Amino acid sequence: MNNKVKYLAIGLLASTTAMAQKPVYKEQYRPQIHFSPPAHWMNDPNGLLYYKGTYHLFYQYYPKASVWGPMHWGHATSSDMIHWKNQPVALYPDSLGLIFSGSAVVDFNNTSGLGKNGQPPLVAIFTHHDQTKEKDGKNDTENESIAYSNDDGKTWHKYAHNPVLKNPGIFDFRDPNVVWYTPEKKWVMSLATKDRITFYSSPNLKEWKKESEFGEHLGAHGGVWECPTLFPITATDGKKLWVLIVNINPGGPSGGSATQYFVGNFNGKIFKALNNDTRWIDSGTDEYAGVTFHNTGDRNIFFGWMSNWEYATTVPTEVWRSANTVPRELKLVNIDHNYYVTSEPVKELNSLKTGSIDLRTINIKGEKALTRLIKHLDNQYELTFSSKQLKSFSITLSNKGGEQLIVGFDVAENSWYIAIVPMRVCLALIRVLQSAWSPGVSQMSQVLM
Ligand code: FRU
């Protein structure tokens, strides 16, 4: 690994922090920090829930192959969102259909009556997708159902009278996400219904009433709306608002699937957005179906699928396919009277840090190789630096094969960028650029920005 800082013709105060995690998996490309399933196909995170000190991650899972197939809910648990323990599959397809995406809640007041021995049940709310109806060209293919657990999420039972919300004739009618609306002591479901979100409410998670629709003429509409999540949030200036996250496929800002959001007010029936512009959680391509954990108090913790429907099935892994983003904490900040969602890796990731190396002040003019300043490059590092003056710069990580990962900041655009340069592109670019201007490597990364 060879890392170089470019374009920073000023002093730089840098320190690196090593991140340690015992390797768990040995396969090529297998992430060691990001969650990935033990084997086979995974897509959306589902039923994100915190209860009694345990984070539950369920996920769209096909346990027989490394491509999408009849969906189950896979399951993993963690005490810190960083170290995950694989659990048995939680929900299997049944006569009502495949188990598509959804959410999970703690029914603290036992409104559903599904609790046992005075203990609140955990209730999962998900879409049953009937492939037979789909093949027959029917519109009522997707219906909402529930399942419950009386042993803190270890085992799950489907409710005997599923579905609890029947399809009114809309082909895309899925991904229920449920939140407790305290002022009226009722449950509110956000449901993706083709090109809008439909809100339903319920006193008991079993009977649902339509409240309103949102978004037909707002936000991005380059694809179908999927996987919503609605949650209250207190902005950093103290203002109490709601955030509605809506995933969309395709139509993302960099192609394929992506996550947009709206900031607004919700009165238990209607969501009114404050912003008319389209806002994205990420500008890049590798986060989709991101939703937030339930029952995490004031923290809004977001987890996404680190892939994109444009290429998810063809990424070069075999034993397993797909990983999640690292969990991130979402905050709401007021910038020039507009509220924006910020997202930052959760502080729990700091527990992986094992030490730091202070590189002190380095003066960089043009380009500098940092590699020899760090003794053991067989680890993962976090590079922190500050400079007196903000200038455009980029950091290049490269290997002996000539592949490069470039991360940089462009002052003129006031934005960060990231570029991956496979070896064949590097070689081709070097050839083109050599004949044109006999360039330095820095010009190459500019070209790729
Ligand atoms: C989003 C999605 C959801 C659906 C699930 C099926 O990635 O298409 O809308 O419930 O995946 O696996």
Tab-separated table of C-alpha atoms and ligand atoms in Angstrom:
chain	number	residue	atom	x	y	z
A	1	MET	CA	0.000	0.000	0.000
A	2	ASN	CA	1.343	3.348	-0.983
A	3	ASN	CA	-0.348	6.550	0.084
A	4	LYS	CA	0.462	9.979	-1.186
A	5	VAL	CA	-0.945	13.375	-0.462
A	6	LYS	CA	-1.121	15.729	-3.410
A	7	TYR	CA	-1.845	19.388	-4.105
A	8	LEU	CA	-1.331	20.541	-0.552
A	9	ALA	CA	1.357	23.140	-1.028
A	10	ILE	CA	1.154	24.057	2.654
A	11	GLY	CA	2.026	22.699	6.033
A	12	LEU	CA	-0.041	19.717	7.154
A	13	LEU	CA	-0.479	18.342	10.649
A	14	ALA	CA	-1.284	14.701	10.300
A	15	SER	CA	-1.770	11.716	12.574
A	16	THR	CA	-2.816	8.184	11.749
A	17	THR	CA	-4.727	5.779	13.923
A	18	ALA	CA	-4.498	2.032	13.466
A	19	MET	CA	-7.766	0.106	13.476
A	20	ALA	CA	-7.681	-3.494	14.628
A	21	GLN	CA	-10.152	-6.282	14.214
A	22	LYS	CA	-9.204	-9.968	14.252
A	23	PRO	CA	-9.814	-11.278	10.733
A	24	VAL	CA	-13.033	-13.274	10.789
A	25	TYR	CA	-13.349	-14.247	7.165
A	26	LYS	CA	-10.522	-15.168	4.832
A	27	GLU	CA	-12.040	-14.832	1.366
A	28	GLN	CA	-10.715	-12.301	-1.123
A	29	TYR	CA	-12.689	-9.005	-0.987
A	30	ARG	CA	-14.438	-10.027	2.274
A	31	PRO	CA	-14.881	-6.923	4.462
A	32	GLN	CA	-13.720	-7.336	8.063
A	33	ILE	CA	-15.507	-4.367	9.628
A	34	HIS	CA	-18.591	-3.980	7.468
A	35	PHE	CA	-21.266	-6.578	8.115
A	36	SER	CA	-21.628	-9.278	5.442
A	37	PRO	CA	-23.683	-12.503	5.586
A	38	PRO	CA	-21.792	-15.736	6.359
A	39	ALA	CA	-22.695	-17.061	2.917
A	40	HIS	CA	-24.964	-16.327	-0.048
A	41	TRP	CA	-27.026	-13.361	-1.107
A	42	MET	CA	-28.016	-10.341	1.008
A	43	ASN	CA	-29.776	-7.090	0.143
A	44	ASP	CA	-31.728	-4.558	2.260
A	45	PRO	CA	-31.268	-4.249	6.035
A	46	ASN	CA	-34.626	-5.045	7.690
A	47	GLY	CA	-36.187	-4.846	11.141
A	48	LEU	CA	-33.384	-2.734	12.643
A	49	LEU	CA	-34.114	-2.751	16.355
A	50	TYR	CA	-32.341	-2.158	19.682
A	51	TYR	CA	-33.652	-4.018	22.708
A	52	LYS	CA	-32.171	-4.985	26.090
A	53	GLY	CA	-28.610	-4.099	25.090
A	54	THR	CA	-28.755	-5.911	21.743
A	55	TYR	CA	-28.878	-4.488	18.244
A	56	HIS	CA	-30.837	-6.704	15.872
A	57	LEU	CA	-30.076	-6.642	12.185
A	58	PHE	CA	-32.393	-8.608	9.909
A	59	TYR	CA	-31.744	-8.569	6.195
A	60	GLN	CA	-33.124	-9.662	2.843
A	61	TYR	CA	-31.516	-13.054	2.409
A	62	TYR	CA	-31.489	-15.913	-0.057
A	63	PRO	CA	-29.786	-18.783	1.797
A	64	LYS	CA	-29.323	-21.044	-1.238
A	65	ALA	CA	-27.299	-18.977	-3.696
A	66	SER	CA	-25.235	-15.819	-4.113
A	67	VAL	CA	-27.809	-14.167	-6.345
A	68	TRP	CA	-31.257	-12.787	-5.461
A	69	GLY	CA	-33.860	-15.539	-4.916
A	70	PRO	CA	-36.897	-16.291	-2.704
A	71	MET	CA	-36.432	-13.846	0.141
A	72	HIS	CA	-36.040	-14.781	3.820
A	73	TRP	CA	-35.077	-12.554	6.748
A	74	GLY	CA	-31.504	-13.366	7.787
A	75	HIS	CA	-30.571	-12.305	11.322
A	76	ALA	CA	-27.499	-11.104	13.230
A	77	THR	CA	-27.096	-9.516	16.672
A	78	SER	CA	-24.530	-7.213	18.232
A	79	SER	CA	-23.891	-5.280	21.400
A	80	ASP	CA	-22.029	-2.466	19.600
A	81	MET	CA	-23.103	-2.565	15.892
A	82	ILE	CA	-19.479	-3.422	15.019
A	83	HIS	CA	-19.058	-7.056	16.119
A	84	TRP	CA	-21.937	-9.173	14.806
A	85	LYS	CA	-23.002	-12.680	15.729
A	86	ASN	CA	-24.839	-14.626	13.040
A	87	GLN	CA	-28.206	-16.018	14.121
A	88	PRO	CA	-30.546	-18.570	12.523
A	89	VAL	CA	-32.814	-17.337	9.718
A	90	ALA	CA	-35.720	-15.480	11.381
A	91	LEU	CA	-38.461	-15.614	8.728
A	92	TYR	CA	-39.016	-18.112	5.899
A	93	PRO	CA	-41.283	-17.710	2.848
A	94	ASP	CA	-44.726	-19.324	3.277
A	95	SER	CA	-48.016	-19.827	1.421
A	96	LEU	CA	-48.618	-16.035	1.383
A	97	GLY	CA	-45.331	-15.371	-0.370
A	98	LEU	CA	-41.715	-14.334	-0.016
A	99	ILE	CA	-40.621	-12.202	2.935
A	100	PHE	CA	-39.752	-8.775	1.568
A	101	SER	CA	-38.419	-5.754	3.466
A	102	GLY	CA	-39.915	-4.249	6.591
A	103	SER	CA	-39.264	-3.038	10.110
A	104	ALA	CA	-39.521	-4.277	13.707
A	105	VAL	CA	-40.709	-2.589	16.906
A	106	VAL	CA	-40.880	-3.284	20.618
A	107	ASP	CA	-44.589	-3.280	21.505
A	108	PHE	CA	-43.935	-1.916	25.020
A	109	ASN	CA	-47.653	-1.516	25.880
A	110	ASN	CA	-48.587	-4.878	24.361
A	111	THR	CA	-51.066	-3.083	22.078
A	112	SER	CA	-51.037	-6.146	19.813
A	113	GLY	CA	-51.867	-8.570	22.637
A	114	LEU	CA	-49.048	-10.772	21.314
A	115	GLY	CA	-46.946	-10.429	24.499
A	116	LYS	CA	-46.468	-13.315	26.936
A	117	ASN	CA	-45.900	-13.526	30.686
A	118	GLY	CA	-46.060	-9.745	31.108
A	119	GLN	CA	-43.199	-9.257	28.620
A	120	PRO	CA	-43.657	-6.967	25.583
A	121	PRO	CA	-43.472	-8.769	22.249
A	122	LEU	CA	-41.108	-7.735	19.474
A	123	VAL	CA	-43.214	-7.336	16.331
A	124	ALA	CA	-41.871	-7.444	12.771
A	125	ILE	CA	-43.941	-5.788	10.053
A	126	PHE	CA	-43.019	-6.937	6.545
A	127	THR	CA	-44.274	-7.423	2.993
A	128	HIS	CA	-45.502	-10.801	1.769
A	129	HIS	CA	-44.724	-10.903	-1.953
A	130	ASP	CA	-46.736	-13.540	-3.828
A	131	GLN	CA	-44.762	-14.691	-6.867
A	132	THR	CA	-47.624	-16.784	-8.229
A	133	LYS	CA	-49.870	-13.729	-8.378
A	134	GLU	CA	-46.996	-11.762	-9.927
A	135	LYS	CA	-46.611	-14.404	-12.670
A	136	ASP	CA	-50.371	-14.275	-13.286
A	137	GLY	CA	-50.059	-10.505	-13.858
A	138	LYS	CA	-52.141	-9.622	-10.774
A	139	ASN	CA	-51.767	-6.237	-9.086
A	140	ASP	CA	-52.408	-7.350	-5.490
A	141	THR	CA	-49.095	-9.244	-5.284
A	142	GLU	CA	-47.818	-7.446	-2.168
A	143	ASN	CA	-49.572	-7.360	1.235
A	144	GLU	CA	-48.336	-6.398	4.702
A	145	SER	CA	-48.022	-9.020	7.444
A	146	ILE	CA	-46.644	-9.292	10.967
A	147	ALA	CA	-44.614	-11.800	12.996
A	148	TYR	CA	-43.743	-11.681	16.694
A	149	SER	CA	-41.139	-12.894	19.121
A	150	ASN	CA	-41.642	-13.702	22.809
A	151	ASP	CA	-37.993	-14.505	23.506
A	152	ASP	CA	-36.299	-11.170	22.774
A	153	GLY	CA	-35.922	-11.836	19.061
A	154	LYS	CA	-34.495	-15.365	19.108
A	155	THR	CA	-37.472	-17.081	17.472
A	156	TRP	CA	-40.322	-15.651	15.435
A	157	HIS	CA	-43.929	-16.718	14.809
A	158	LYS	CA	-46.075	-15.451	11.990
A	159	TYR	CA	-49.379	-13.943	13.130
A	160	ALA	CA	-52.274	-16.360	12.421
A	161	HIS	CA	-54.429	-13.805	10.558
A	162	ASN	CA	-51.956	-12.378	8.075
A	163	PRO	CA	-51.996	-10.221	6.051
A	164	VAL	CA	-52.868	-7.288	8.313
A	165	LEU	CA	-52.962	-4.733	5.487
A	166	LYS	CA	-54.409	-5.842	2.166
A	167	ASN	CA	-53.336	-4.511	-1.181
A	168	PRO	CA	-55.891	-2.110	-2.739
A	169	GLY	CA	-54.650	-2.888	-6.282
A	170	ILE	CA	-51.228	-1.167	-6.417
A	171	PHE	CA	-48.485	-3.396	-7.815
A	172	ASP	CA	-45.670	-1.770	-5.774
A	173	PHE	CA	-47.061	-1.826	-2.236
A	174	ARG	CA	-44.238	-2.688	0.109
A	175	ASP	CA	-41.529	-2.133	2.744
A	176	PRO	CA	-43.614	-1.070	5.787
A	177	ASN	CA	-41.727	0.951	8.369
A	178	VAL	CA	-43.501	1.517	11.672
A	179	VAL	CA	-42.978	4.132	14.389
A	180	TRP	CA	-44.863	4.838	17.654
A	181	TYR	CA	-46.579	8.250	17.494
A	182	THR	CA	-46.529	9.269	21.159
A	183	PRO	CA	-48.977	12.265	21.084
A	184	GLU	CA	-51.834	10.018	19.927
A	185	LYS	CA	-50.541	6.709	21.303
A	186	LYS	CA	-50.791	4.965	17.957
A	187	TRP	CA	-48.556	3.245	15.430
A	188	VAL	CA	-47.779	4.958	12.116
A	189	MET	CA	-46.668	3.000	9.070
A	190	SER	CA	-44.853	4.533	6.100
A	191	LEU	CA	-45.400	2.341	3.065
A	192	ALA	CA	-43.778	2.636	-0.372
A	193	THR	CA	-46.623	2.730	-2.876
A	194	LYS	CA	-45.069	3.076	-6.323
A	195	ASP	CA	-44.323	6.827	-6.716
A	196	ARG	CA	-45.314	8.060	-3.243
A	197	ILE	CA	-45.383	7.149	0.421
A	198	THR	CA	-48.725	6.234	1.953
A	199	PHE	CA	-49.145	6.663	5.721
A	200	TYR	CA	-51.365	4.307	7.721
A	201	SER	CA	-52.099	4.280	11.442
A	202	SER	CA	-53.089	1.553	13.877
A	203	PRO	CA	-53.889	1.183	17.568
A	204	ASN	CA	-52.608	-2.410	17.693
A	205	LEU	CA	-50.383	-3.260	14.678
A	206	LYS	CA	-53.175	-5.496	13.347
A	207	GLU	CA	-55.781	-3.043	11.980
A	208	TRP	CA	-54.555	-0.266	9.733
A	209	LYS	CA	-56.274	2.871	8.501
A	210	LYS	CA	-55.048	5.020	5.591
A	211	GLU	CA	-54.140	8.562	6.704
A	212	SER	CA	-52.525	10.336	3.744
A	213	GLU	CA	-50.157	10.198	0.779
A	214	PHE	CA	-46.914	12.081	0.292
A	215	GLY	CA	-44.536	12.875	-2.539
A	216	GLU	CA	-46.238	12.287	-5.854
A	217	HIS	CA	-44.853	15.627	-7.084
A	218	LEU	CA	-41.855	16.035	-4.769
A	219	GLY	CA	-38.287	14.758	-4.754
A	220	ALA	CA	-36.658	12.440	-7.280
A	221	HIS	CA	-38.887	10.218	-9.421
A	222	GLY	CA	-36.442	8.490	-11.740
A	223	GLY	CA	-37.496	5.097	-10.384
A	224	VAL	CA	-39.830	3.298	-8.007
A	225	TRP	CA	-40.007	4.472	-4.376
A	226	GLU	CA	-38.970	1.807	-1.863
A	227	CYS	CA	-37.977	1.315	1.784
A	228	PRO	CA	-39.159	4.474	3.582
A	229	THR	CA	-38.533	5.395	7.203
A	230	LEU	CA	-40.094	8.279	9.155
A	231	PHE	CA	-38.715	9.429	12.498
A	232	PRO	CA	-38.786	12.452	14.826
A	233	ILE	CA	-35.514	14.299	15.258
A	234	THR	CA	-34.311	17.261	17.286
A	235	ALA	CA	-32.037	19.472	15.196
A	236	THR	CA	-28.728	20.602	16.678
A	237	ASP	CA	-30.347	24.055	17.218
A	238	GLY	CA	-33.125	22.438	19.288
A	239	LYS	CA	-35.898	22.554	16.653
A	240	LYS	CA	-38.126	19.455	16.650
A	241	LEU	CA	-38.833	18.112	13.163
A	242	TRP	CA	-39.375	14.830	11.312
A	243	VAL	CA	-37.233	13.194	8.648
A	244	LEU	CA	-38.718	10.980	5.957
A	245	ILE	CA	-36.206	8.769	4.157
A	246	VAL	CA	-37.253	7.367	0.783
A	247	ASN	CA	-35.107	4.979	-1.218
A	248	ILE	CA	-35.432	5.056	-4.995
A	249	ASN	CA	-34.442	2.600	-7.713
A	250	PRO	CA	-33.167	3.681	-10.212
A	251	GLY	CA	-32.801	7.481	-10.396
A	252	GLY	CA	-29.963	8.062	-7.918
A	253	PRO	CA	-27.605	11.041	-8.353
A	254	SER	CA	-24.761	8.833	-9.614
A	255	GLY	CA	-26.899	6.214	-11.331
A	256	GLY	CA	-28.860	3.247	-10.091
A	257	SER	CA	-30.404	3.068	-6.640
A	258	ALA	CA	-29.971	5.670	-3.871
A	259	THR	CA	-31.481	7.212	-0.738
A	260	GLN	CA	-33.267	10.574	-0.720
A	261	TYR	CA	-34.730	12.360	2.284
A	262	PHE	CA	-37.242	15.045	3.192
A	263	VAL	CA	-37.270	17.233	6.306
A	264	GLY	CA	-40.645	18.370	7.586
A	265	ASN	CA	-43.464	18.257	10.085
A	266	PHE	CA	-45.715	15.302	10.857
A	267	ASN	CA	-48.974	15.580	12.820
A	268	GLY	CA	-49.865	11.898	13.064
A	269	LYS	CA	-51.707	11.997	9.754
A	270	ILE	CA	-49.906	14.198	7.243
A	271	PHE	CA	-46.216	14.786	6.509
A	272	LYS	CA	-45.436	18.248	5.126
A	273	ALA	CA	-41.942	18.786	3.717
A	274	LEU	CA	-40.039	22.007	4.387
A	275	ASN	CA	-37.733	21.456	1.425
A	276	ASN	CA	-38.769	21.393	-2.221
A	277	ASP	CA	-35.353	20.412	-3.524
A	278	THR	CA	-34.156	16.820	-3.864
A	279	ARG	CA	-31.771	15.779	-1.085
A	280	TRP	CA	-29.632	12.649	-0.932
A	281	ILE	CA	-28.106	10.855	2.031
A	282	ASP	CA	-25.108	9.930	-0.190
A	283	SER	CA	-24.013	11.246	-3.569
A	284	GLY	CA	-22.146	8.042	-4.370
A	285	THR	CA	-23.456	4.735	-5.627
A	286	ASP	CA	-22.828	2.258	-2.809
A	287	GLU	CA	-25.614	2.799	-0.323
A	288	TYR	CA	-29.174	1.665	-0.795
A	289	ALA	CA	-32.270	0.703	1.185
A	290	GLY	CA	-30.860	2.561	4.192
A	291	VAL	CA	-33.218	2.871	7.150
A	292	THR	CA	-32.849	3.670	10.858
A	293	PHE	CA	-32.875	1.554	14.054
A	294	HIS	CA	-35.919	1.615	16.294
A	295	ASN	CA	-35.705	2.224	20.031
A	296	THR	CA	-32.315	3.968	20.148
A	297	GLY	CA	-33.554	6.983	22.115
A	298	ASP	CA	-32.219	10.302	20.834
A	299	ARG	CA	-29.763	8.689	18.458
A	300	ASN	CA	-30.871	8.071	14.876
A	301	ILE	CA	-28.693	5.267	13.600
A	302	PHE	CA	-28.758	4.531	9.918
A	303	PHE	CA	-27.666	1.332	8.208
A	304	GLY	CA	-27.656	0.780	4.459
A	305	TRP	CA	-26.931	-1.974	1.980
A	306	MET	CA	-23.489	-1.164	0.533
A	307	SER	CA	-24.437	-1.913	-3.038
A	308	ASN	CA	-26.542	-0.803	-5.959
A	309	TRP	CA	-29.119	-2.678	-8.022
A	310	GLU	CA	-27.155	-1.658	-11.131
A	311	TYR	CA	-24.343	-4.105	-10.362
A	312	ALA	CA	-25.159	-5.900	-7.098
A	313	THR	CA	-25.500	-9.339	-8.662
A	314	THR	CA	-22.221	-9.203	-10.546
A	315	VAL	CA	-19.707	-7.992	-7.957
A	316	PRO	CA	-16.835	-10.512	-8.002
A	317	THR	CA	-17.526	-12.511	-4.847
A	318	GLU	CA	-18.735	-16.097	-4.774
A	319	VAL	CA	-19.214	-17.474	-1.258
A	320	TRP	CA	-21.273	-14.467	-0.186
A	321	ARG	CA	-22.547	-11.397	-1.946
A	322	SER	CA	-22.976	-7.888	-0.483
A	323	ALA	CA	-22.158	-6.065	2.718
A	324	ASN	CA	-23.692	-3.223	4.704
A	325	THR	CA	-22.351	0.285	5.107
A	326	VAL	CA	-20.885	0.997	8.524
A	327	PRO	CA	-23.673	2.216	10.815
A	328	ARG	CA	-23.912	6.004	10.885
A	329	GLU	CA	-25.504	8.531	13.173
A	330	LEU	CA	-27.827	10.989	11.437
A	331	LYS	CA	-28.146	14.537	12.709
A	332	LEU	CA	-30.155	17.524	11.559
A	333	VAL	CA	-28.330	20.819	11.159
A	334	ASN	CA	-29.553	24.292	10.319
A	335	ILE	CA	-27.523	25.897	7.533
A	336	ASP	CA	-28.792	29.303	6.369
A	337	HIS	CA	-32.336	28.557	7.599
A	338	ASN	CA	-32.460	25.199	5.840
A	339	TYR	CA	-32.354	21.902	7.704
A	340	TYR	CA	-30.010	19.227	6.336
A	341	VAL	CA	-29.349	15.662	7.452
A	342	THR	CA	-25.705	14.896	8.195
A	343	SER	CA	-24.394	11.360	8.538
A	344	GLU	CA	-21.281	10.270	10.387
A	345	PRO	CA	-19.895	6.797	11.201
A	346	VAL	CA	-21.031	5.838	14.723
A	347	LYS	CA	-18.649	6.549	17.609
A	348	GLU	CA	-18.615	2.812	18.456
A	349	LEU	CA	-16.153	2.371	15.571
A	350	ASN	CA	-13.547	4.085	17.755
A	351	SER	CA	-13.341	0.911	19.832
A	352	LEU	CA	-11.384	-0.622	16.941
A	353	LYS	CA	-8.590	1.905	17.284
A	354	THR	CA	-5.399	0.546	18.754
A	355	GLY	CA	-3.015	3.457	18.730
A	356	SER	CA	-1.919	6.441	16.782
A	357	ILE	CA	1.156	7.791	15.078
A	358	ASP	CA	1.671	11.529	15.012
A	359	LEU	CA	3.223	12.592	11.721
A	360	ARG	CA	3.690	16.165	12.927
A	361	THR	CA	3.836	19.050	10.497
A	362	ILE	CA	4.689	18.082	6.973
A	363	ASN	CA	5.236	20.629	4.254
A	364	ILE	CA	3.894	19.430	0.976
A	365	LYS	CA	4.515	21.053	-2.318
A	366	GLY	CA	3.100	19.062	-5.179
A	367	GLU	CA	3.179	15.479	-4.018
A	368	LYS	CA	4.503	13.530	-1.046
A	369	ALA	CA	4.773	9.804	-0.367
A	370	LEU	CA	3.558	9.108	3.162
A	371	THR	CA	4.245	5.402	3.082
A	372	ARG	CA	7.672	5.474	4.650
A	373	LEU	CA	6.405	7.612	7.524
A	374	ILE	CA	4.199	4.773	8.730
A	375	LYS	CA	6.043	1.647	9.821
A	376	HIS	CA	3.519	-1.177	9.480
A	377	LEU	CA	1.140	-0.790	6.625
A	378	ASP	CA	-0.473	-4.186	7.207
A	379	ASN	CA	-3.318	-2.605	9.138
A	380	GLN	CA	-6.259	-0.290	8.628
A	381	TYR	CA	-5.641	3.388	9.269
A	382	GLU	CA	-7.581	6.510	9.817
A	383	LEU	CA	-5.744	9.601	8.629
A	384	THR	CA	-6.601	12.837	10.406
A	385	PHE	CA	-5.074	16.091	9.357
A	386	SER	CA	-5.576	19.788	9.564
A	387	SER	CA	-4.138	22.619	7.568
A	388	LYS	CA	-4.089	26.359	8.065
A	389	GLN	CA	-5.545	27.087	4.680
A	390	LEU	CA	-8.116	25.117	2.711
A	391	LYS	CA	-6.801	24.022	-0.665
A	392	SER	CA	-7.733	21.320	-3.127
A	393	PHE	CA	-5.930	18.076	-2.388
A	394	SER	CA	-6.166	14.365	-2.893
A	395	ILE	CA	-4.822	11.269	-1.211
A	396	THR	CA	-3.959	8.269	-3.365
A	397	LEU	CA	-3.887	4.738	-2.032
A	398	SER	CA	-2.261	2.420	-4.508
A	399	ASN	CA	-0.957	-1.117	-4.648
A	400	LYS	CA	1.798	-2.895	-6.518
A	401	GLY	CA	-0.658	-3.843	-9.233
A	402	GLY	CA	-1.064	-0.165	-10.095
A	403	GLU	CA	-4.645	0.120	-8.876
A	404	GLN	CA	-5.541	3.366	-7.149
A	405	LEU	CA	-8.163	4.689	-4.823
A	406	ILE	CA	-8.188	8.470	-4.795
A	407	VAL	CA	-9.976	10.521	-2.164
A	408	GLY	CA	-9.894	14.257	-2.503
A	409	PHE	CA	-11.420	17.630	-1.832
A	410	ASP	CA	-12.100	20.178	-4.554
A	411	VAL	CA	-12.245	23.746	-3.217
A	412	ALA	CA	-13.884	25.204	-6.351
A	413	GLU	CA	-16.716	22.664	-6.119
A	414	ASN	CA	-16.694	22.709	-2.312
A	415	SER	CA	-17.033	18.932	-2.403
A	416	TRP	CA	-15.280	15.685	-1.666
A	417	TYR	CA	-14.760	13.074	-4.336
A	418	ILE	CA	-13.622	9.503	-4.496
A	419	ALA	CA	-12.355	7.680	-7.553
A	420	ILE	CA	-11.329	4.099	-8.093
A	421	VAL	CA	-8.829	3.561	-10.850
A	422	PRO	CA	-8.409	-0.029	-11.978
A	423	MET	CA	-5.021	-0.949	-13.393
A	424	ARG	CA	-6.145	-1.098	-17.032
A	425	VAL	CA	-7.541	2.448	-16.758
A	426	CYS	CA	-4.324	3.663	-15.123
A	427	LEU	CA	-2.247	2.232	-17.938
A	428	ALA	CA	-4.528	3.612	-20.635
A	429	LEU	CA	-4.578	7.059	-19.016
A	430	ILE	CA	-0.837	7.123	-18.586
A	431	ARG	CA	-0.484	6.353	-22.296
A	432	VAL	CA	-2.954	9.081	-23.329
A	433	LEU	CA	-1.588	11.674	-20.936
A	434	GLN	CA	2.042	10.900	-21.743
A	435	SER	CA	1.476	11.602	-25.377
A	436	ALA	CA	-0.462	14.811	-24.613
A	437	TRP	CA	1.358	16.594	-21.812
A	438	SER	CA	3.865	14.179	-20.244
A	439	PRO	CA	1.926	14.535	-17.001
A	440	GLY	CA	2.512	13.995	-13.322
A	441	VAL	CA	0.237	11.629	-11.511
A	442	SER	CA	-1.618	14.572	-10.022
A	443	GLN	CA	-3.012	15.523	-13.410
A	444	MET	CA	-4.367	12.033	-13.723
A	445	SER	CA	-6.470	12.323	-10.637
A	446	GLN	CA	-7.794	15.656	-11.814
A	447	VAL	CA	-8.885	14.105	-15.035
A	448	LEU	CA	-10.733	11.461	-13.092
A	449	MET	CA	-12.497	13.733	-10.685
B	1	FRU	C1	-35.247	-2.867	-2.264
B	1	FRU	C2	-36.237	-4.002	-2.508
B	1	FRU	C3	-37.482	-3.790	-1.662
B	1	FRU	C4	-38.015	-5.184	-1.549
B	1	FRU	C5	-36.760	-6.013	-1.471
B	1	FRU	C6	-36.840	-7.357	-2.131
B	1	FRU	O1	-33.935	-3.214	-2.515
B	1	FRU	O2	-36.550	-4.068	-3.879
B	1	FRU	O3	-38.389	-2.868	-2.206
B	1	FRU	O4	-38.822	-5.346	-0.429
B	1	FRU	O5	-35.739	-5.257	-2.091
B	1	FRU	O6	-35.702	-8.121	-1.869
